[in-house]
Coordinates of C-alpha atoms in Angstrom, one line a residue:
X1 CA 79.5 86.9 97.7
X2 CA 79.5 85.9 94.0
X3 CA 82.0 88.1 93.1
X4 CA 83.9 86.8 96.0
X5 CA 84.1 83.6 94.4
X6 CA 84.7 84.4 91.4
X7 CA 87.7 86.2 92.7
X8 CA 89.1 83.3 94.1
X9 CA 88.4 80.8 90.9
X10 CA 90.3 83.4 89.0
X11 CA 93.6 82.8 91.3
X12 CA 92.6 78.9 91.8
X13 CA 93.0 79.1 87.6
X14 CA 96.3 81.5 88.0
X15 CA 98.1 78.6 90.5
X16 CA 97.3 75.4 88.0
X17 CA 99.2 77.4 85.5
X18 CA 101.4 78.5 88.0
X19 CA 102.0 75.0 88.9
X20 CA 102.0 73.7 85.0
X21 CA 104.7 75.8 84.6
X22 CA 106.7 74.9 87.8
X23 CA 106.3 70.8 86.4
X24 CA 106.6 71.7 83.1
X25 CA 108.7 74.3 81.9
X26 CA 111.8 73.5 82.0
X27 CA 110.7 70.8 78.8
X28 CA 109.7 73.3 77.7
X29 CA 112.5 75.3 74.9
X30 CA 111.5 78.5 75.0
X31 CA 111.1 78.9 78.9
X32 CA 114.6 77.5 79.5
X33 CA 116.0 79.7 77.1
X34 CA 115.0 82.7 79.6
X35 CA 117.2 84.2 82.4
X36 CA 120.2 82.3 79.7
X37 CA 119.3 84.9 77.3
X38 CA 121.9 88.0 74.9
X39 CA 121.1 90.8 76.8
X40 CA 121.1 88.7 80.6
X41 CA 124.3 90.2 81.6
X42 CA 126.4 88.3 83.7
X43 CA 129.9 88.9 85.3
X44 CA 131.9 86.1 87.1
X45 CA 135.1 86.3 88.7
X46 CA 136.7 84.8 91.5
X47 CA 135.1 86.1 94.4
X48 CA 132.2 87.8 92.6
X49 CA 129.2 86.5 90.2
X50 CA 126.8 89.4 89.3
X51 CA 123.9 88.5 87.2
X52 CA 121.1 91.1 85.8
X53 CA 118.4 88.9 83.4
X54 CA 117.7 92.5 81.4
X55 CA 116.4 90.8 78.5
X56 CA 114.4 88.3 80.3
X57 CA 112.9 91.4 82.3
X58 CA 111.7 93.2 79.5
X59 CA 110.0 90.7 77.8
X60 CA 108.3 89.3 80.8
X61 CA 107.1 92.1 80.7
X62 CA 105.8 93.1 76.9
X63 CA 104.3 89.1 77.9
X64 CA 102.5 90.3 80.3
X65 CA 101.2 93.3 80.0
X66 CA 100.1 92.1 77.0
X67 CA 97.8 89.3 78.2
X68 CA 96.6 91.6 80.3
X69 CA 95.4 94.2 78.0
X70 CA 94.0 91.1 76.1
X71 CA 92.0 90.2 79.3
X72 CA 90.8 93.9 79.8
X73 CA 89.5 94.2 76.6
X74 CA 87.6 90.1 76.7
X75 CA 86.2 92.0 80.5
X76 CA 85.3 95.5 79.8

């Protein structure tokens, strides 16, 4: 039962961080600019909108990869 308890603690910590991010994320200048980076594609016409956050996706992917790499190195 101990591994299950540790897993629930990690999941709870993750949800706590996500909650703090959603509440205070718009007040942090770097976070509030996500979605409006120069590599994000926006096409707006009269009856059509297309938005693809290409640069934001890459930035989040690199950040998560780095975070998971560091976490993996600390755990093992």
